[in-house]
Amino acid sequence: MAQIYHKKLVNAKNMVLNAHKNKYAIGHFNINNLEWTKAILEGAQETKTPVIIATSEGAIKYMGGVNVVVGMVNGLLDDLNITIPVALHLDHGQSPEIVKKCIEAGYSSVMFDGSHLPYGENLTKTKELVKFSEKFNVSFEAEIGSIGGEEDGVIGSGELGDPIQAAEISKVGIDMLAAGIGNIHGKYPDWWKSLSFETLEKLQAACKMPMVLHGGSGIPQDQVKKAITLGISKINVNTELQLSFRDATRNYIEEKKDLDDVKKGFDPRKLLAPGSSAIKATFTELVTWFGSKGKA
Ligand code: 13P
């Protein structure tokens, strides 16, 4: 069934373990369409950077479904001759059904986000899904506490992770743990000052495994670097690429290039090209900060 699609996609377990051991972080980048995917894969290949390509449930729906995503990513890996390690990851899977569906369709990594459930139920469901995933070669991310703000319809209060829960859930066979550490999805509000490094330190001491920083857009560089030294091994980025795409596309339109009918500036391949280049540039800048650039 699923495994026929796993020609080149890799499980993210070794990526994050190496990152954890050597104190850098793998970039997880959310995709929305072909342009996003291609720009990230090209950027990763050119810079020899291992990468995690991720889809929220909303992005899966937007693109048409899991088979479109798996087919598109695998097709690009082949046709662009991508040789660096790439994992295809489900971001914030809210139900066991979507997690299983992605695994069966050929994703090589999943997140079950049971943070909206009472902790006991989150733990039980995480355990069951880890067991299900063992038949497939996929990596597994769980979440405790919650990430503030909103990510494609997933809303969190920003509750800090509990070290006792971190220790317990780390033992059920997961490969990486996301936790609330004062991080927020989307643009950080003006009042926001810092990640809670005290919480991160306690959680890392409790779980001793690669941890995931959600809401990776807009965190000052010194805080990103400090978080990596304290156990963050995967950093999730969505908004930052969207803003880069927005700015570049806005420039193209403000310069009225889309209205140049002689040069066919209305051709979507031309209209979307500056945004794609901007995604690639932002990708390269971020993986340089994360320390994963050149690690493939
Ligand atoms: P940002 O949109 O804030 O970058 O967060 C992305 C994320 O955490 C995806 O899980």
GROMACS .gro file of C-alpha atoms and ligand atoms in nm:
model
  306
    1MET     CA    1   0.000   0.000   0.000
    2ALA     CA    2   0.172   0.314   0.123
    3GLN     CA    3   0.529   0.201   0.093
    4ILE     CA    4   0.530   0.208  -0.285
    5TYR     CA    5   0.538   0.586  -0.261
    6HIS     CA    6   0.836   0.592  -0.024
    7LYS     CA    7   1.091   0.598  -0.298
    8LYS     CA    8   1.295   0.888  -0.170
    9LEU     CA    9   1.111   1.038   0.126
   10VAL     CA   10   1.282   0.967   0.456
   11ASN     CA   11   1.160   0.927   0.809
   12ALA     CA   12   1.269   1.239   1.004
   13LYS     CA   13   1.393   1.048   1.310
   14ASN     CA   14   1.762   1.045   1.218
   15MET     CA   15   1.748   1.404   1.098
   16VAL     CA   16   1.628   1.530   1.435
   17LEU     CA   17   1.848   1.294   1.637
   18ASN     CA   18   2.159   1.417   1.455
   19ALA     CA   19   2.044   1.775   1.501
   20HIS     CA   20   1.983   1.717   1.873
   21LYS     CA   21   2.324   1.559   1.921
   22ASN     CA   22   2.512   1.824   1.724
   23LYS     CA   23   2.308   2.125   1.842
   24TYR     CA   24   2.140   2.253   1.530
   25ALA     CA   25   1.777   2.243   1.416
   26ILE     CA   26   1.607   2.099   1.110
   27GLY     CA   27   1.372   2.342   0.936
   28HIS     CA   28   1.011   2.233   0.899
   29PHE     CA   29   0.846   2.443   0.630
   30ASN     CA   30   0.473   2.441   0.560
   31ILE     CA   31   0.375   2.421   0.195
   32ASN     CA   32   0.065   2.551   0.019
   33ASN     CA   33   0.112   2.460  -0.343
   34LEU     CA   34   0.357   2.364  -0.617
   35GLU     CA   35   0.552   2.693  -0.601
   36TRP     CA   36   0.615   2.659  -0.227
   37THR     CA   37   0.724   2.298  -0.257
   38LYS     CA   38   0.951   2.353  -0.554
   39ALA     CA   39   1.116   2.661  -0.403
   40ILE     CA   40   1.189   2.484  -0.074
   41LEU     CA   41   1.320   2.168  -0.242
   42GLU     CA   42   1.542   2.367  -0.478
   43GLY     CA   43   1.672   2.578  -0.189
   44ALA     CA   44   1.743   2.266   0.016
   45GLN     CA   45   1.918   2.088  -0.271
   46GLU     CA   46   2.131   2.392  -0.362
   47THR     CA   47   2.241   2.441  -0.001
   48LYS     CA   48   2.268   2.067   0.083
   49THR     CA   49   2.022   2.103   0.367
   50PRO     CA   50   1.804   1.824   0.510
   51VAL     CA   51   1.446   1.945   0.524
   52ILE     CA   52   1.096   1.864   0.647
   53ILE     CA   53   0.812   1.962   0.413
   54ALA     CA   54   0.488   1.989   0.605
   55THR     CA   55   0.118   2.027   0.541
   56SER     CA   56  -0.151   2.135   0.781
   57GLU     CA   57  -0.491   1.969   0.743
   58GLY     CA   58  -0.610   2.293   0.584
   59ALA     CA   59  -0.331   2.288   0.325
   60ILE     CA   60  -0.411   1.925   0.242
   61LYS     CA   61  -0.773   2.022   0.177
   62TYR     CA   62  -0.665   2.326  -0.023
   63MET     CA   63  -0.442   2.119  -0.251
   64GLY     CA   64  -0.713   1.859  -0.311
   65GLY     CA   65  -0.620   1.580  -0.071
   66VAL     CA   66  -0.338   1.362   0.060
   67ASN     CA   67  -0.274   1.185  -0.269
   68VAL     CA   68  -0.215   1.514  -0.448
   69VAL     CA   69   0.039   1.614  -0.183
   70VAL     CA   70   0.221   1.280  -0.180
   71GLY     CA   71   0.218   1.262  -0.560
   72MET     CA   72   0.342   1.618  -0.603
   73VAL     CA   73   0.623   1.590  -0.349
   74ASN     CA   74   0.741   1.251  -0.477
   75GLY     CA   75   0.718   1.373  -0.836
   76LEU     CA   76   0.936   1.674  -0.757
   77LEU     CA   77   1.191   1.459  -0.573
   78ASP     CA   78   1.228   1.252  -0.890
   79ASP     CA   79   1.204   1.518  -1.157
   80LEU     CA   80   1.428   1.771  -0.980
   81ASN     CA   81   1.677   1.496  -0.890
   82ILE     CA   82   1.662   1.582  -0.522
   83THR     CA   83   1.926   1.385  -0.331
   84ILE     CA   84   1.920   1.552   0.012
   85PRO     CA   85   1.705   1.395   0.289
   86VAL     CA   86   1.343   1.513   0.268
   87ALA     CA   87   1.060   1.412   0.500
   88LEU     CA   88   0.694   1.476   0.426
   89HIS     CA   89   0.521   1.556   0.753
   90LEU     CA   90   0.163   1.606   0.871
   91ASP     CA   91   0.150   1.922   1.084
   92HIS     CA   92  -0.100   1.936   1.374
   93GLY     CA   93  -0.300   1.625   1.287
   94GLN     CA   94  -0.601   1.679   1.511
   95SER     CA   95  -0.763   1.337   1.483
   96PRO     CA   96  -0.644   0.975   1.461
   97GLU     CA   97  -0.823   0.951   1.125
   98ILE     CA   98  -0.613   1.217   0.950
   99VAL     CA   99  -0.291   1.078   1.102
  100LYS     CA  100  -0.368   0.728   0.972
  101LYS     CA  101  -0.480   0.863   0.636
  102CYS     CA  102  -0.152   1.049   0.584
  103ILE     CA  103   0.056   0.749   0.692
  104GLU     CA  104  -0.133   0.520   0.455
  105ALA     CA  105  -0.104   0.769   0.171
  106GLY     CA  106   0.277   0.777   0.201
  107TYR     CA  107   0.375   1.057   0.441
  108SER     CA  108   0.707   0.975   0.608
  109SER     CA  109   0.642   1.170   0.928
  110VAL     CA  110   0.336   1.273   1.129
  111MET     CA  111   0.232   1.488   1.419
  112PHE     CA  112  -0.063   1.394   1.634
  113ASP     CA  113  -0.165   1.710   1.814
  114GLY     CA  114  -0.384   1.601   2.100
  115SER     CA  115  -0.319   1.921   2.293
  116HIS     CA  116  -0.688   2.017   2.264
  117LEU     CA  117  -0.779   1.701   2.459
  118PRO     CA  118  -0.749   1.635   2.833
  119TYR     CA  119  -0.389   1.515   2.885
  120GLY     CA  120  -0.488   1.153   2.965
  121GLU     CA  121  -0.675   1.124   2.636
  122ASN     CA  122  -0.390   1.289   2.445
  123LEU     CA  123  -0.150   1.031   2.593
  124THR     CA  124  -0.375   0.733   2.517
  125LYS     CA  125  -0.441   0.840   2.159
  126THR     CA  126  -0.072   0.921   2.103
  127LYS     CA  127   0.020   0.571   2.227
  128GLU     CA  128  -0.236   0.405   1.999
  129LEU     CA  129  -0.119   0.602   1.696
  130VAL     CA  130   0.248   0.531   1.766
  131LYS     CA  131   0.156   0.162   1.771
  132PHE     CA  132  -0.029   0.197   1.441
  133SER     CA  133   0.265   0.386   1.288
  134GLU     CA  134   0.515   0.115   1.380
  135LYS     CA  135   0.412  -0.091   1.075
  136PHE     CA  136   0.522   0.199   0.856
  137ASN     CA  137   0.857   0.370   0.848
  138VAL     CA  138   0.739   0.707   0.978
  139SER     CA  139   0.861   0.947   1.245
  140PHE     CA  140   0.619   1.070   1.511
  141GLU     CA  141   0.572   1.407   1.685
  142ALA     CA  142   0.344   1.462   1.985
  143GLU     CA  143   0.243   1.780   2.168
  144ILE     CA  144   0.185   1.879   2.528
  145GLY     CA  145   0.079   2.217   2.663
  146SER     CA  146  -0.021   2.427   2.362
  147ILE     CA  147   0.109   2.680   2.114
  148GLY     CA  148  -0.053   3.022   2.140
  149GLY     CA  149  -0.234   3.189   1.851
  150GLU     CA  150  -0.382   3.025   1.543
  151GLU     CA  151  -0.233   2.793   1.284
  152ASP     CA  152  -0.466   2.727   0.992
  153GLY     CA  153  -0.772   2.688   1.213
  154VAL     CA  154  -0.586   2.526   1.505
  155ILE     CA  155  -0.622   2.760   1.802
  156GLY     CA  156  -0.416   2.727   2.121
  157SER     CA  157  -0.414   2.909   2.454
  158GLY     CA  158  -0.035   2.902   2.488
  159GLU     CA  159  -0.035   2.685   2.800
  160LEU     CA  160   0.323   2.598   2.903
  161GLY     CA  161   0.427   2.232   2.881
  162ASP     CA  162   0.439   2.028   3.202
  163PRO     CA  163   0.768   1.842   3.267
  164ILE     CA  164   0.589   1.546   3.429
  165GLN     CA  165   0.382   1.502   3.114
  166ALA     CA  166   0.693   1.550   2.898
  167ALA     CA  167   0.872   1.267   3.079
  168GLU     CA  168   0.571   1.037   3.046
  169ILE     CA  169   0.484   1.099   2.682
  170SER     CA  170   0.851   1.076   2.577
  171LYS     CA  171   0.843   0.706   2.671
  172VAL     CA  172   0.563   0.594   2.438
  173GLY     CA  173   0.777   0.567   2.126
  174ILE     CA  174   0.758   0.920   1.985
  175ASP     CA  175   1.061   1.071   1.806
  176MET     CA  176   1.010   1.439   1.887
  177LEU     CA  177   0.808   1.648   2.127
  178ALA     CA  178   0.638   1.983   2.073
  179ALA     CA  179   0.546   2.181   2.381
  180GLY     CA  180   0.417   2.521   2.475
  181ILE     CA  181   0.719   2.731   2.578
  182GLY     CA  182   0.569   3.076   2.526
  183ASN     CA  183   0.573   3.036   2.147
  184ILE     CA  184   0.291   3.163   1.927
  185HIS     CA  185   0.175   3.076   1.576
  186GLY     CA  186   0.158   3.363   1.329
  187LYS     CA  187   0.306   3.709   1.377
  188TYR     CA  188   0.431   3.773   1.731
  189PRO     CA  189   0.232   4.053   1.897
  190ASP     CA  190   0.414   4.365   2.017
  191TRP     CA  191   0.371   4.269   2.383
  192TRP     CA  192   0.554   3.938   2.332
  193LYS     CA  193   0.905   3.945   2.477
  194SER     CA  194   1.057   3.599   2.489
  195LEU     CA  195   1.032   3.223   2.481
  196SER     CA  196   1.026   3.069   2.827
  197PHE     CA  197   1.375   2.921   2.845
  198GLU     CA  198   1.313   2.810   3.202
  199THR     CA  199   1.024   2.594   3.080
  200LEU     CA  200   1.228   2.462   2.789
  201GLU     CA  201   1.514   2.364   3.018
  202LYS     CA  202   1.281   2.176   3.252
  203LEU     CA  203   1.105   1.999   2.965
  204GLN     CA  204   1.433   1.898   2.801
  205ALA     CA  205   1.566   1.762   3.130
  206ALA     CA  206   1.245   1.561   3.162
  207CYS     CA  207   1.213   1.420   2.810
  208LYS     CA  208   1.579   1.419   2.691
  209MET     CA  209   1.469   1.397   2.330
  210PRO     CA  210   1.458   1.624   2.023
  211MET     CA  211   1.205   1.900   2.085
  212VAL     CA  212   1.007   2.104   1.833
  213LEU     CA  213   0.966   2.481   1.829
  214HIS     CA  214   0.636   2.575   1.664
  215GLY     CA  215   0.566   2.934   1.568
  216GLY     CA  216   0.919   2.971   1.430
  217SER     CA  217   0.842   3.292   1.235
  218GLY     CA  218   0.965   3.619   1.381
  219ILE     CA  219   1.155   3.491   1.686
  220PRO     CA  220   1.476   3.696   1.730
  221GLN     CA  221   1.788   3.515   1.615
  222ASP     CA  222   1.954   3.508   1.958
  223GLN     CA  223   1.648   3.336   2.106
  224VAL     CA  224   1.638   3.079   1.825
  225LYS     CA  225   2.004   2.998   1.884
  226LYS     CA  226   1.960   2.970   2.260
  227ALA     CA  227   1.656   2.743   2.214
  228ILE     CA  228   1.867   2.513   1.995
  229THR     CA  229   2.135   2.485   2.264
  230LEU     CA  230   1.857   2.384   2.507
  231GLY     CA  231   1.722   2.094   2.300
  232ILE     CA  232   1.516   2.238   2.013
  233SER     CA  233   1.598   2.023   1.708
  234LYS     CA  234   1.314   2.108   1.468
  235ILE     CA  235   1.176   2.455   1.400
  236ASN     CA  236   0.839   2.502   1.229
  237VAL     CA  237   0.800   2.792   0.989
  238ASN     CA  238   0.492   2.893   0.795
  239THR     CA  239   0.409   3.265   0.831
  240GLU     CA  240   0.760   3.386   0.745
  241LEU     CA  241   0.751   3.227   0.398
  242GLN     CA  242   0.400   3.361   0.342
  243LEU     CA  243   0.515   3.714   0.426
  244SER     CA  244   0.816   3.685   0.192
  245PHE     CA  245   0.588   3.561  -0.086
  246ARG     CA  246   0.340   3.843  -0.017
  247ASP     CA  247   0.604   4.116  -0.025
  248ALA     CA  248   0.765   3.998  -0.349
  249THR     CA  249   0.429   3.951  -0.522
  250ARG     CA  250   0.316   4.296  -0.403
  251ASN     CA  251   0.628   4.454  -0.554
  252TYR     CA  252   0.564   4.285  -0.888
  253ILE     CA  253   0.209   4.418  -0.895
  254GLU     CA  254   0.296   4.764  -0.762
  255GLU     CA  255   0.553   4.791  -1.040
  256LYS     CA  256   0.261   4.707  -1.273
  257LYS     CA  257   0.454   4.421  -1.430
  258ASP     CA  258   0.138   4.214  -1.440
  259LEU     CA  259  -0.015   4.480  -1.669
  260ASP     CA  260   0.263   4.453  -1.927
  261ASP     CA  261   0.071   4.264  -2.194
  262VAL     CA  262   0.358   4.281  -2.441
  263LYS     CA  263   0.589   4.086  -2.208
  264LYS     CA  264   0.295   3.874  -2.094
  265GLY     CA  265   0.343   3.983  -1.734
  266PHE     CA  266   0.004   3.829  -1.662
  267ASP     CA  267   0.139   3.478  -1.719
  268PRO     CA  268   0.100   3.311  -1.376
  269ARG     CA  269   0.448   3.163  -1.410
  270LYS     CA  270   0.584   3.519  -1.429
  271LEU     CA  271   0.348   3.659  -1.168
  272LEU     CA  272   0.443   3.390  -0.915
  273ALA     CA  273   0.817   3.384  -0.991
  274PRO     CA  274   0.928   3.669  -0.758
  275GLY     CA  275   0.732   3.511  -0.470
  276SER     CA  276   0.898   3.175  -0.536
  277SER     CA  277   1.245   3.332  -0.538
  278ALA     CA  278   1.162   3.513  -0.213
  279ILE     CA  279   1.059   3.184  -0.050
  280LYS     CA  280   1.390   3.031  -0.152
  281ALA     CA  281   1.589   3.326  -0.017
  282THR     CA  282   1.403   3.321   0.317
  283PHE     CA  283   1.448   2.944   0.339
  284THR     CA  284   1.824   2.983   0.295
  285GLU     CA  285   1.848   3.261   0.552
  286LEU     CA  286   1.652   3.063   0.811
  287VAL     CA  287   1.838   2.733   0.772
  288THR     CA  288   2.160   2.930   0.811
  289TRP     CA  289   2.034   3.052   1.152
  290PHE     CA  290   1.914   2.705   1.242
  291GLY     CA  291   2.259   2.561   1.163
  292SER     CA  292   2.120   2.288   0.936
  293LYS     CA  293   2.248   2.447   0.615
  294GLY     CA  294   2.499   2.215   0.450
  295LYS     CA  295   2.427   1.926   0.689
  296ALA     CA  296   2.293   1.686   0.421
  29713P     P1  297   0.440   3.015   1.209
  29713P     O1  298   0.328   3.030   1.110
  29713P     O2  299   0.428   3.108   1.322
  29713P     O3  300   0.573   3.017   1.143
  29713P     O4  301   0.424   2.870   1.276
  29713P     C1  302   0.436   2.757   1.195
  29713P     C2  303   0.411   2.635   1.274
  29713P     O5  304   0.438   2.628   1.391
  29713P     C3  305   0.356   2.519   1.203
  29713P     O6  306   0.332   2.413   1.287
   0.00000   0.00000   0.00000
